Amino acid sequence: MLGTLVLLLILFGINQAVYNGLSKKHSWFSKGLMNNLFLYHLFFFGVYYTYAAFNRSDSKAYFERPQLIDDWFSFYGTSTTFIDFLSWPFINFLSFNYEMAMLLFSWLGYLGFVYAYMFFRENIPIKINVFKNFDFLVLTLFLPNMHFWTASLGKGAPIFLGLMMFAYAIKKPKSRLFTLILGSILIYFIRPHVFLFVAAGTVLGYMTGREKISFGKKLMIYAGMIGGLLLVQDQILGMAGLEDSENLVSDFEDFSEDRAGGLSNSGSGVAIANYPLPLKLFTFWFRPLFFDAPGLLGLIVSVENLIYLLLFFKILKKDFISFLKSSPVTVKMSLTLFLLSSFALTFVMSNLGIIMRQKSMVMYFLFFVIYYYLAQKKYDKIVKIKRLRMKRNRELVIE
């Protein structure tokens, strides 16, 4: 317990140093909001730790495996192995106990929220209220399900950090190259297939975004993303055993059916494999809802899923398509990443518990698109009002 408290104080001190550095770069950076968010995330660290004490949790296996082998680099690899690789030196060199390892990874998840805050705030300076009195940005930062699945030893925290680091850095890749590379490394080594979606979304965004981007910048992004995919294509396909496939579509369908069948037998299974695509996507994005919630946790998540659904309704408007056509790189990248991840994961997910955990890493990209759309509408309205006032003033002067 003493070690955990000491580590908590160290991490709190690191936070303050990070805040000071970011405040110098971004005048809008709010230390108070981030400190409150850290305390909120710590609460969910406690919630998850209590949950893991009475339920089956992968965090226990992630803590035990690194202690079984003395060779650190034997854990070097992708997916589950990479989490063992990350935790190995802390557990074996620094003698972290289970609570300390959990706290460390929970902190990594918290840093993901810091980068999410900067990604949203830098690209969307306009404040938007939803449900009458709730600040959109604050609401999304404090969604409980997002914190629960990023507050423990496992894949959830570092993959979320990697995705948000990448999203923040891609706006200015030259000046944020280290952040961009580190985020890409985390994404690729934890979930290689998600790196594929990130690369595709980035390339599409830069190809179709409304900004005038220099040829050199575009070339750097294209070369980096496409070159990276070519280098790691075997590892990505190997995640599904498709590295030697002669018919990727057919073999992926077989893999999806096997994977979905296996997951459907693990507790809260749903027959998603037999659903039409729209219902598959609805299940991935918005279930469980109250009618199919698996236990108390499911009921709590159902409230959050209802918020997702109500926010999603806000973009079901005629002008959303025209907005997308003229939207910037970040919007098109976010939407592509969100949709590609959703399409792929719906084919292999058939367990509500796993769905709740998996979607937490991509829902923020949907929130970003919704937020940007609402902010653009508000901005256009403000501009329109200003033009009308200027026109009236000119008419009065003439009279």
Coordinates of C-alpha atoms in Angstrom, one line a residue, residues 59-256:
S59 CA -5.1 -7.7 -15.3
K60 CA -4.1 -10.6 -12.9
A61 CA -2.7 -12.6 -15.8
Y62 CA -0.9 -9.6 -17.1
F63 CA 0.8 -9.2 -13.7
E64 CA 1.7 -12.8 -13.3
R65 CA 3.1 -13.6 -16.8
P66 CA 6.1 -11.3 -16.7
Q67 CA 7.3 -12.9 -13.5
L68 CA 7.5 -16.4 -15.1
I69 CA 10.4 -15.6 -17.5
D70 CA 13.7 -13.7 -16.7
D71 CA 14.4 -12.7 -20.3
W72 CA 12.7 -9.3 -20.9
F73 CA 13.0 -9.5 -24.7
S74 CA 11.3 -12.8 -24.9
F75 CA 8.1 -10.8 -24.5
Y76 CA 8.9 -8.5 -27.4
G77 CA 6.0 -8.8 -29.9
T78 CA 2.6 -7.6 -30.7
S79 CA -0.8 -7.9 -29.0
T80 CA -0.9 -9.4 -25.5
T81 CA 2.8 -10.1 -25.5
F82 CA 3.6 -6.4 -25.9
I83 CA 1.7 -5.5 -22.7
D84 CA 3.8 -8.1 -20.9
F85 CA 6.9 -6.4 -22.5
L86 CA 5.8 -3.0 -21.2
S87 CA 5.2 -4.1 -17.7
W88 CA 8.1 -6.5 -17.3
P89 CA 10.8 -4.0 -16.1
F90 CA 8.5 -2.3 -13.6
I91 CA 7.5 -5.7 -12.1
N92 CA 10.9 -7.3 -12.2
F93 CA 13.4 -4.5 -11.9
L94 CA 11.4 -2.0 -9.8
S95 CA 9.5 -4.6 -7.9
F96 CA 6.1 -3.2 -8.6
N97 CA 3.3 -5.1 -6.9
Y98 CA -0.1 -5.7 -8.5
E99 CA -1.6 -2.4 -7.2
M100 CA 1.4 -0.4 -8.4
A101 CA 1.3 -2.0 -11.9
M102 CA -2.5 -1.3 -12.0
L103 CA -1.9 2.3 -11.0
L104 CA 0.8 2.8 -13.6
F105 CA -1.3 1.6 -16.5
S106 CA -4.3 3.6 -15.2
W107 CA -2.1 6.7 -15.4
L108 CA -1.2 5.8 -19.0
G109 CA -5.0 5.7 -19.7
Y110 CA -5.4 9.1 -18.0
L111 CA -2.7 10.6 -20.3
G112 CA -4.9 9.4 -23.2
F113 CA -7.6 11.7 -21.9
V114 CA -5.1 14.6 -21.7
Y115 CA -4.3 14.1 -25.4
A116 CA -8.0 13.6 -26.2
Y117 CA -8.7 17.0 -24.5
M118 CA -5.9 18.7 -26.6
F119 CA -7.1 17.0 -29.8
F120 CA -10.6 18.3 -29.3
R121 CA -9.8 21.7 -27.9
E122 CA -7.1 22.6 -30.4
N123 CA -9.3 21.7 -33.4
I124 CA -12.6 23.0 -32.0
P125 CA -12.2 26.2 -30.0
I126 CA -16.0 26.9 -30.0
K127 CA -17.9 25.8 -26.8
I128 CA -20.9 23.6 -27.5
N129 CA -23.7 22.8 -25.0
V130 CA -25.7 19.6 -25.4
F131 CA -28.8 18.5 -23.5
K132 CA -29.3 22.2 -22.7
N133 CA -26.6 22.7 -20.1
F134 CA -23.8 20.2 -20.6
D135 CA -20.5 21.3 -22.1
F136 CA -19.9 18.8 -24.9
L137 CA -16.1 18.5 -24.3
V138 CA -16.5 18.1 -20.5
L139 CA -19.2 15.5 -21.0
T140 CA -17.1 13.4 -23.3
L141 CA -14.1 13.6 -21.1
F142 CA -16.0 12.4 -18.0
L143 CA -17.9 9.5 -19.5
P144 CA -17.6 6.7 -17.0
N145 CA -17.3 3.7 -19.3
M146 CA -14.3 5.2 -21.0
H147 CA -12.5 5.6 -17.7
F148 CA -13.4 2.2 -16.4
W149 CA -11.8 0.3 -19.3
T150 CA -8.7 2.5 -19.3
A151 CA -7.9 2.3 -15.6
S152 CA -6.2 -1.1 -15.3
L153 CA -3.3 -3.2 -16.3
G154 CA -4.0 -4.4 -19.9
K155 CA -4.4 -3.2 -23.5
G156 CA -7.1 -0.6 -22.9
A157 CA -5.1 2.1 -21.3
P158 CA -2.0 2.2 -23.6
I159 CA -4.0 1.7 -26.9
F160 CA -6.2 4.6 -26.0
L161 CA -3.1 6.7 -25.2
G162 CA -1.6 5.7 -28.5
L163 CA -4.7 6.6 -30.5
M164 CA -5.1 10.0 -28.8
M165 CA -1.4 10.8 -29.1
F166 CA -1.6 10.1 -32.9
A167 CA -4.8 12.1 -33.3
Y168 CA -3.2 15.1 -31.5
A169 CA 0.1 14.9 -33.3
I170 CA -1.2 14.4 -36.9
K171 CA -2.3 18.1 -37.1
K172 CA 1.3 19.2 -37.0
P173 CA 3.4 16.1 -37.8
K174 CA 6.7 17.9 -38.2
S175 CA 6.7 19.6 -34.9
R176 CA 5.1 16.7 -33.1
L177 CA 7.1 13.9 -34.8
F178 CA 8.1 12.1 -31.5
T179 CA 4.5 12.1 -30.3
L180 CA 3.3 10.8 -33.7
I181 CA 5.9 8.0 -33.8
L182 CA 5.3 6.9 -30.2
G183 CA 1.6 6.9 -30.7
S184 CA 2.0 4.8 -33.8
I185 CA 4.3 2.4 -32.1
L186 CA 1.8 1.8 -29.2
I187 CA -1.1 1.3 -31.7
Y188 CA 0.8 -1.1 -33.9
F189 CA 2.3 -3.2 -31.2
I190 CA -0.9 -3.5 -29.2
R191 CA -3.4 -3.8 -32.0
P192 CA -1.8 -4.1 -35.5
H193 CA -5.2 -4.2 -37.2
V194 CA -6.1 -0.8 -35.6
F195 CA -2.9 0.6 -37.0
L196 CA -4.2 -0.4 -40.5
F197 CA -7.4 1.6 -39.8
V198 CA -5.4 4.6 -38.6
A199 CA -3.2 4.6 -41.6
A200 CA -6.2 4.3 -44.0
G201 CA -8.0 7.1 -42.2
T202 CA -5.0 9.4 -42.3
V203 CA -4.3 8.9 -46.0
L204 CA -7.9 9.4 -46.9
G205 CA -8.2 12.5 -44.7
Y206 CA -5.1 14.1 -46.3
M207 CA -6.3 13.2 -49.8
T208 CA -9.8 14.8 -49.3
G209 CA -9.5 17.4 -46.6
R210 CA -10.4 21.0 -47.4
E211 CA -7.1 22.4 -46.2
K212 CA -4.4 23.5 -48.6
I213 CA -1.5 21.2 -47.6
S214 CA 1.9 21.4 -49.0
F215 CA 3.1 18.7 -51.3
G216 CA 6.0 17.9 -49.0
K217 CA 3.7 17.4 -46.0
K218 CA 1.4 15.2 -47.9
L219 CA 4.3 13.2 -49.3
M220 CA 5.7 12.7 -45.8
I221 CA 2.3 11.4 -44.5
Y222 CA 1.6 9.2 -47.5
A223 CA 5.1 7.7 -47.4
G224 CA 5.0 7.2 -43.6
M225 CA 1.6 5.5 -43.5
I226 CA 1.8 3.5 -46.7
G227 CA 5.4 2.5 -46.1
G228 CA 4.6 1.5 -42.5
L229 CA 1.7 -0.7 -43.7
L230 CA 3.9 -2.4 -46.3
L231 CA 6.5 -3.2 -43.6
V232 CA 4.0 -4.7 -41.1
Q233 CA 1.5 -6.2 -43.5
D234 CA 2.5 -9.8 -42.6
Q235 CA 2.1 -9.1 -38.8
I236 CA -1.3 -7.5 -39.4
L237 CA -2.6 -10.4 -41.4
G238 CA -0.9 -12.8 -39.0
M239 CA -3.2 -11.6 -36.2
A240 CA -6.0 -13.5 -38.0
G241 CA -3.8 -16.2 -39.4
L242 CA -4.1 -14.8 -43.0
E243 CA -0.4 -14.2 -43.8
D244 CA -0.4 -17.0 -46.3
S245 CA -3.9 -16.6 -47.6
E246 CA -4.7 -16.7 -51.3
N247 CA -8.3 -15.4 -50.8
L248 CA -8.3 -12.8 -48.1
V249 CA -12.1 -12.1 -48.2
S250 CA -13.1 -15.8 -47.9
D251 CA -10.5 -16.6 -45.3
F252 CA -11.5 -13.5 -43.3
E253 CA -15.1 -14.5 -43.3
D254 CA -14.1 -17.9 -41.9
F255 CA -11.9 -16.3 -39.3
S256 CA -14.8 -14.0 -38.3

